[in-house]
PDB file of C-alpha atoms and ligand atoms in Angstrom:
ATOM      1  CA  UNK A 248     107.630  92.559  84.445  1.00 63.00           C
ATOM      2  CA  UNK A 249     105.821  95.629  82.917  1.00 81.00           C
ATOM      3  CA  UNK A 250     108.627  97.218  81.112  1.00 93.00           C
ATOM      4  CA  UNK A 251     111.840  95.682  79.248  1.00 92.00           C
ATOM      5  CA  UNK A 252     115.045  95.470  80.927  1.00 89.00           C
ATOM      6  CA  UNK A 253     116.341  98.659  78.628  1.00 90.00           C
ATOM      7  CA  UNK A 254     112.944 100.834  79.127  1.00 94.00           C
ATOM      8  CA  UNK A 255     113.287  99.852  83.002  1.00 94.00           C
ATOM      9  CA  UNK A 256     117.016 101.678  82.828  1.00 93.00           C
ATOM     10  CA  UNK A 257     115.920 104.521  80.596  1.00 95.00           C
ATOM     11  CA  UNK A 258     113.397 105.058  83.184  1.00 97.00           C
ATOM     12  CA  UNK A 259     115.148 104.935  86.039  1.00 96.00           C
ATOM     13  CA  UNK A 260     118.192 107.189  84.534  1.00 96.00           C
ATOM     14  CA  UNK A 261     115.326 109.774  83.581  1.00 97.00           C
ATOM     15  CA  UNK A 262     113.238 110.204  87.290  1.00 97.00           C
ATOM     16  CA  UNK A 263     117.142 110.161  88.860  1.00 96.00           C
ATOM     17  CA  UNK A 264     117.827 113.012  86.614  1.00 97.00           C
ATOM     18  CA  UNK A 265     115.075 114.990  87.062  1.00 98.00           C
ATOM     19  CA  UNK A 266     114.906 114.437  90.781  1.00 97.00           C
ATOM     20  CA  UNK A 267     118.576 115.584  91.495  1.00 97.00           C
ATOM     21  CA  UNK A 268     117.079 119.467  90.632  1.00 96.00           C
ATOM     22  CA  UNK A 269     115.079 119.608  93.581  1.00 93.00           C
ATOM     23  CA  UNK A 270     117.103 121.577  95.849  1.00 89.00           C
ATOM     24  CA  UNK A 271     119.112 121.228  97.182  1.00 92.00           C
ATOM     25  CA  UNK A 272     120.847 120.214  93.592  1.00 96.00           C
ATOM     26  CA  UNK A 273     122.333 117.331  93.467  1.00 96.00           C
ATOM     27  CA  UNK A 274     123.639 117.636  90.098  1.00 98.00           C
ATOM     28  CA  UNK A 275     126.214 120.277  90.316  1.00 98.00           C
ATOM     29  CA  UNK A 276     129.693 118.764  89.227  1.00 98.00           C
ATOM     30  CA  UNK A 277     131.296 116.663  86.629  1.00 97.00           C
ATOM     31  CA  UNK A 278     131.834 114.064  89.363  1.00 97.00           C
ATOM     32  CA  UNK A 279     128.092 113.603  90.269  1.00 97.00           C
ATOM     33  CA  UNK A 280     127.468 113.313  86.224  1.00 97.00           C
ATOM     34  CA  UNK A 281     129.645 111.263  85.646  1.00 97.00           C
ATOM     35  CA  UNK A 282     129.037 108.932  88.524  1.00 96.00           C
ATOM     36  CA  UNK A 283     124.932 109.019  87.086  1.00 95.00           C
ATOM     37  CA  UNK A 284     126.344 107.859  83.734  1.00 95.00           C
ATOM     38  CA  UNK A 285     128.245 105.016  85.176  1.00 94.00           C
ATOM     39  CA  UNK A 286     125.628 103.949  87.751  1.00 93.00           C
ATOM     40  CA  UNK A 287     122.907 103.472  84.768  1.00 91.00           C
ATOM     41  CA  UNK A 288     125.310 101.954  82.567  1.00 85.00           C
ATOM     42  CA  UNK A 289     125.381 104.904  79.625  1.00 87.00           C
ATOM     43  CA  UNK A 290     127.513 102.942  76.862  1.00 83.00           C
ATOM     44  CA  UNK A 291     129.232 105.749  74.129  1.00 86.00           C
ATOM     45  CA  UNK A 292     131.346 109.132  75.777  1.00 86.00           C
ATOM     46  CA  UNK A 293     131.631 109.578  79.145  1.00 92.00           C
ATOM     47  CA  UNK A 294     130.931 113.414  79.676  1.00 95.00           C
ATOM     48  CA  UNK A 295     133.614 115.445  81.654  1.00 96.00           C
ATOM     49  CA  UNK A 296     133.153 118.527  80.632  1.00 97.00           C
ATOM     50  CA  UNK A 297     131.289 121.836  82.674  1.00 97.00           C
ATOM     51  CA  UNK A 298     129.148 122.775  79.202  1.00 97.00           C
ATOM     52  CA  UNK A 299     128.271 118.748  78.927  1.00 97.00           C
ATOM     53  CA  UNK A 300     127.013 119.108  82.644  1.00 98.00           C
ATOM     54  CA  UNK A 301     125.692 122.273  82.266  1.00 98.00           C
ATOM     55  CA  UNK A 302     123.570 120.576  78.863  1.00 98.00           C
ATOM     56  CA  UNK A 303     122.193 117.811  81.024  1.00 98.00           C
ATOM     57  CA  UNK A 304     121.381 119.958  83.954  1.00 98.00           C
ATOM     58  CA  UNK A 305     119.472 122.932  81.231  1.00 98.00           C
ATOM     59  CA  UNK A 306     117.142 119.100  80.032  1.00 98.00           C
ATOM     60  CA  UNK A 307     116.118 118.163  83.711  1.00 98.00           C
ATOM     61  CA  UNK A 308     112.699 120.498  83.116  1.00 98.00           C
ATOM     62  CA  UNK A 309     111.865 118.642  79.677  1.00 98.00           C
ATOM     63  CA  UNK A 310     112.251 115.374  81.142  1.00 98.00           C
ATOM     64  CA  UNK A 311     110.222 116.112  84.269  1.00 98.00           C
ATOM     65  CA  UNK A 312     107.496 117.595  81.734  1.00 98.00           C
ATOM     66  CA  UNK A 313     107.421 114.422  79.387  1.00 98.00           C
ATOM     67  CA  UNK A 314     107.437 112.364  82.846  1.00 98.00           C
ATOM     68  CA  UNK A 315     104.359 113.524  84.439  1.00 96.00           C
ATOM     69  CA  UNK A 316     102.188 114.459  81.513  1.00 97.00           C
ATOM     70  CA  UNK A 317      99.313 113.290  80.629  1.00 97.00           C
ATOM     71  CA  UNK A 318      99.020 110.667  78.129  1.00 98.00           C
ATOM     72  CA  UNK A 319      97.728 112.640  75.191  1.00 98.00           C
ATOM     73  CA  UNK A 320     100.486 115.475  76.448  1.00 98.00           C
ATOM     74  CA  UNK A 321     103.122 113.058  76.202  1.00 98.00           C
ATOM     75  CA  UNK A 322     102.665 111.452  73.089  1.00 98.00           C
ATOM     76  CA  UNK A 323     103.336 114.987  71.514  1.00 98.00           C
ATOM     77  CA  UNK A 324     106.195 115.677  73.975  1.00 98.00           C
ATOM     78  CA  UNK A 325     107.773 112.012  72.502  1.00 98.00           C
ATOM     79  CA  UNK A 326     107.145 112.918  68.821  1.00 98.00           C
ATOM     80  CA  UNK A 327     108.782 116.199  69.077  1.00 98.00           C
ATOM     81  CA  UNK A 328     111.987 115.291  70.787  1.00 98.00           C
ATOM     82  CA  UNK A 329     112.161 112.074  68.371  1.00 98.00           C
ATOM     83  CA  UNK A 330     111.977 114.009  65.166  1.00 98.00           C
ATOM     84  CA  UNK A 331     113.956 117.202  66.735  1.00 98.00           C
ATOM     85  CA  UNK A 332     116.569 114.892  67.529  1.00 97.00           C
ATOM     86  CA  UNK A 333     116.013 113.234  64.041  1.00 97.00           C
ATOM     87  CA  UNK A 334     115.827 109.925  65.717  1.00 97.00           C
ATOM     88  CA  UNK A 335     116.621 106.275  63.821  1.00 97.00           C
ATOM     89  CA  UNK A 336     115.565 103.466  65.779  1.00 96.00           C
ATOM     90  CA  UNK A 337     118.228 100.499  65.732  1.00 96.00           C
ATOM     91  CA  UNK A 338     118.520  97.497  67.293  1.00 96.00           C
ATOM     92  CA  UNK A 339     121.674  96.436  69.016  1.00 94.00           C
ATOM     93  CA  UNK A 340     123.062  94.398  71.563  1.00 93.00           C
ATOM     94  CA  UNK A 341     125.663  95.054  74.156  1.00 88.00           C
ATOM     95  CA  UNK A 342     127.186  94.381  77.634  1.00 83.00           C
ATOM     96  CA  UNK A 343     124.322  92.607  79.558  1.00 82.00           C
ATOM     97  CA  UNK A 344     121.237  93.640  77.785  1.00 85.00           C
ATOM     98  CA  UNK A 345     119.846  91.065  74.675  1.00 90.00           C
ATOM     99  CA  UNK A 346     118.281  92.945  71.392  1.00 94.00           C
ATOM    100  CA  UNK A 347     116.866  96.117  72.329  1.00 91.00           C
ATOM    101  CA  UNK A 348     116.288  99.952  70.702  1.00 92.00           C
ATOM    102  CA  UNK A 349     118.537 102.557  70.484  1.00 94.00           C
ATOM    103  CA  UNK A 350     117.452 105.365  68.487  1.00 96.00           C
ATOM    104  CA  UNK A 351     120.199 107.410  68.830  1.00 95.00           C
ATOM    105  CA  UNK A 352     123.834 106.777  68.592  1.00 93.00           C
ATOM    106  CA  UNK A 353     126.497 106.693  71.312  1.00 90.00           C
ATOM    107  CA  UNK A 354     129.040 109.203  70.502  1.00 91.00           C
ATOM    108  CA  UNK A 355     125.767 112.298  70.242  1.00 94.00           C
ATOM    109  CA  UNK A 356     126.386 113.871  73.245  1.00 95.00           C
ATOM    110  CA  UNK A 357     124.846 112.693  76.853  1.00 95.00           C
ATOM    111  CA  UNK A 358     121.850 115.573  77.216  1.00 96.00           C
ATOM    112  CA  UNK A 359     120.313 114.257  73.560  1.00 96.00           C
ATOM    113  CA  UNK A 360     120.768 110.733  74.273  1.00 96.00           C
ATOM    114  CA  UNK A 361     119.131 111.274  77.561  1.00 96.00           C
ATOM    115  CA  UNK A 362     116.049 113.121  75.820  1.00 97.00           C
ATOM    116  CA  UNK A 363     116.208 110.496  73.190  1.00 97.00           C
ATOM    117  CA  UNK A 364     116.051 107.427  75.496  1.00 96.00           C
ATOM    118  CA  UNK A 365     113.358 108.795  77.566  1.00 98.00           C
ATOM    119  CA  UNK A 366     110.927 109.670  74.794  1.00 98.00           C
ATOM    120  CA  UNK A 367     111.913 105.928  73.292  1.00 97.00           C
ATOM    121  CA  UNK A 368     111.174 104.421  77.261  1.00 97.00           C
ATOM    122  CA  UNK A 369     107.835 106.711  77.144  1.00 98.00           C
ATOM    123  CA  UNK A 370     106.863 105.080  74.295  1.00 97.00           C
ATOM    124  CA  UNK A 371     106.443 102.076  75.652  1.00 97.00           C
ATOM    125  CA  UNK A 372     104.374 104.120  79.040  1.00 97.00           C
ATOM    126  CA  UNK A 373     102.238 105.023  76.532  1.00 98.00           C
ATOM    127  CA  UNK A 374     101.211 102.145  74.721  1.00 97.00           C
ATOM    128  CA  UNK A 375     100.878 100.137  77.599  1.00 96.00           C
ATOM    129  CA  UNK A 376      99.078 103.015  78.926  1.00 96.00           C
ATOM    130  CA  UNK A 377     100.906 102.860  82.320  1.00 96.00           C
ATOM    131  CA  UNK A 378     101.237 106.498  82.866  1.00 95.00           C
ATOM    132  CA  UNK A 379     100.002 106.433  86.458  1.00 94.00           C
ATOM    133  CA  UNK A 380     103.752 104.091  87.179  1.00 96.00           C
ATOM    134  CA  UNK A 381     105.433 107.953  87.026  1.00 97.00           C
ATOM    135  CA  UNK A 382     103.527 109.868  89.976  1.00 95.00           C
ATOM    136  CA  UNK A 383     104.697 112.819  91.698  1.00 95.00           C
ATOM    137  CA  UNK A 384     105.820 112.138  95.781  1.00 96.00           C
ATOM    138  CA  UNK A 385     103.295 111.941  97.877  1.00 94.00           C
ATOM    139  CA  UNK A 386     105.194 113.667 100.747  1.00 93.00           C
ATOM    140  CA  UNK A 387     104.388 117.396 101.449  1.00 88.00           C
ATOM    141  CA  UNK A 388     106.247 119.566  99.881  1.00 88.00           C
ATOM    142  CA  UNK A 389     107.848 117.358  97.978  1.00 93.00           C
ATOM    143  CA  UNK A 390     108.263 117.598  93.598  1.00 93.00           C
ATOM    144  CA  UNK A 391     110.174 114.049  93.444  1.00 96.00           C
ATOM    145  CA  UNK A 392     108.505 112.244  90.369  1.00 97.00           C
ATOM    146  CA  UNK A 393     107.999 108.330  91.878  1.00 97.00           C
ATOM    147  CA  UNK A 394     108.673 106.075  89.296  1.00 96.00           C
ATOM    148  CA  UNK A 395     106.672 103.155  90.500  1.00 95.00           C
ATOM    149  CA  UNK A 396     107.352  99.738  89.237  1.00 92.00           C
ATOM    150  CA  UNK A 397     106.372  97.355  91.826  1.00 90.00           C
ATOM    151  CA  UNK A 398     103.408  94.698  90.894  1.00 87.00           C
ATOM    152  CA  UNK A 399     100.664  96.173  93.398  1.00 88.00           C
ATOM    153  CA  UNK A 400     101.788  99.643  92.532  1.00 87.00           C
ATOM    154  CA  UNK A 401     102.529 100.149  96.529  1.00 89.00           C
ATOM    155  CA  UNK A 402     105.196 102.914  95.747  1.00 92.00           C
ATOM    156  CA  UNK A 403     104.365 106.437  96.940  1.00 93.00           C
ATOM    157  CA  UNK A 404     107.747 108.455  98.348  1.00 95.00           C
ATOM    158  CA  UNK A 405     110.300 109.558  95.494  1.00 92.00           C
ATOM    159  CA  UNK A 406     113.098 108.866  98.282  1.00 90.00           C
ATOM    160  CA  UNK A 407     113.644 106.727 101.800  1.00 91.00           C
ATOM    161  CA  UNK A 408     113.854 110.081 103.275  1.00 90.00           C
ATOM    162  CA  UNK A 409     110.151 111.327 101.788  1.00 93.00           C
ATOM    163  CA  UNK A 410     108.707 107.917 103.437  1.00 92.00           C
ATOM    164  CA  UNK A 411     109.958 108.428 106.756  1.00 92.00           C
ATOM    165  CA  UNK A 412     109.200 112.217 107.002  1.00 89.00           C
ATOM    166  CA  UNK A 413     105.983 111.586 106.041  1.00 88.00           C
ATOM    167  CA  UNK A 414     105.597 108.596 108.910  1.00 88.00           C
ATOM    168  CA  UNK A 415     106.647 110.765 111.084  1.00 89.00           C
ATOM    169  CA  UNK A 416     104.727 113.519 110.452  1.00 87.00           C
ATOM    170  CA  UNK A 417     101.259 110.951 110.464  1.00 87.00           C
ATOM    171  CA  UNK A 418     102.774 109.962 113.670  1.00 88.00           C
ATOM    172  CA  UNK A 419     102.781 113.347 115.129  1.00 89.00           C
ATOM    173  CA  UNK A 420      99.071 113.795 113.824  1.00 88.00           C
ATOM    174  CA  UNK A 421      97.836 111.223 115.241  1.00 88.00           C
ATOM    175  CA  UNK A 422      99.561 111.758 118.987  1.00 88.00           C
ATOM    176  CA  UNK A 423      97.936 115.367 118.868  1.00 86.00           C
ATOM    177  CA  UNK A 424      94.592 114.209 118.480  1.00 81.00           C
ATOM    178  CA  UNK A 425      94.752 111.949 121.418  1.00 71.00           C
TER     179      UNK A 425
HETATM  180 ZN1   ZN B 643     121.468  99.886  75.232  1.00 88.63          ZN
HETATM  181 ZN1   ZN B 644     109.680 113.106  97.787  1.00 88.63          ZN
END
């Protein structure tokens, strides 16, 4: 595996977030939150409240920055949000995941532990220097950031949907020109 179990989550939490603003929105209640913090496991305060999802929502553009930058870009991106959010790495262990980083605690609310975790996840991007695993979609007009994890690095589409709309429209090529 390329990335720890944790750094996998924070990851995958992070290009979910950032994808559900490209419209149409699909981050526009406190059910859709809160069913994002509960499918990536968030441990600490479940938010329920319109200014908690309206905090979250007002991040999604400085997580899809740190996401796609370039290395160099992102290493500043990481050590601003880590000493802005005055950061203290910590080691801990809970429900299924063994020792692992948190450098922020639970009960801060969701929109700084989301910035947190990401800058701690794009830590590890960066050292490993695996920046080219986030990519945006290669479908046409599409901004989905592809967070690609798979051993050959086969993944292209930020969705199902991307994949198949762009199959089809190769398809479609192809049939004119015959
Ligand atoms: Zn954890
Ligand atoms: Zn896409």
């Amino acid at each position: 595996m390329v990335f720890a179990p944790d750094v996998v989550e924070a990851l995958g939490a992070a290009a979910e977030l950032v994808n559900s603003a490209i419209e149409p929105d699909s981050l526009t209640t406190i059910a859709q939150l809160q069913a994002l913090f509960d499918d990536w496991g968030y441990t600490g305060s479940r938010p329920r409240t319109s200014r908690e999802l309206e905090a979250v929502r007002a991040v999604r553009p400085r997580l899809r920055e740190l996401l796609v930058a370039d290395r160099d870009t992102a290493v500043e991106l990481i050590n601003a949000i880590l000493a802005e959010q005055q950061a203290i790495p910590q080691l801990v262990r809970h429900d299924h995941l063994d020792w692992h980083i948190h450098a922020i605690s639970p009960d801060r609310p969701m929109h700084e532990r989301t910035l947190v975790e990401t800058a701690m996840a794009m830590v590890d991007v960066v050292r490993a220097d695996e920046m080219r695993r986030l990519q945006l979609c290669a479908a046409q007009d599409c901004d989905g950031v592809v967070l690609d994890l798979s051993r050959n690095r086969s993944r292209r589409f930020c969705s199902t949907t991307c994949g198949n709309r762009s199959a089809q429209a190769a398809f479609r090529a192809r049939r004119a020109r015959t």
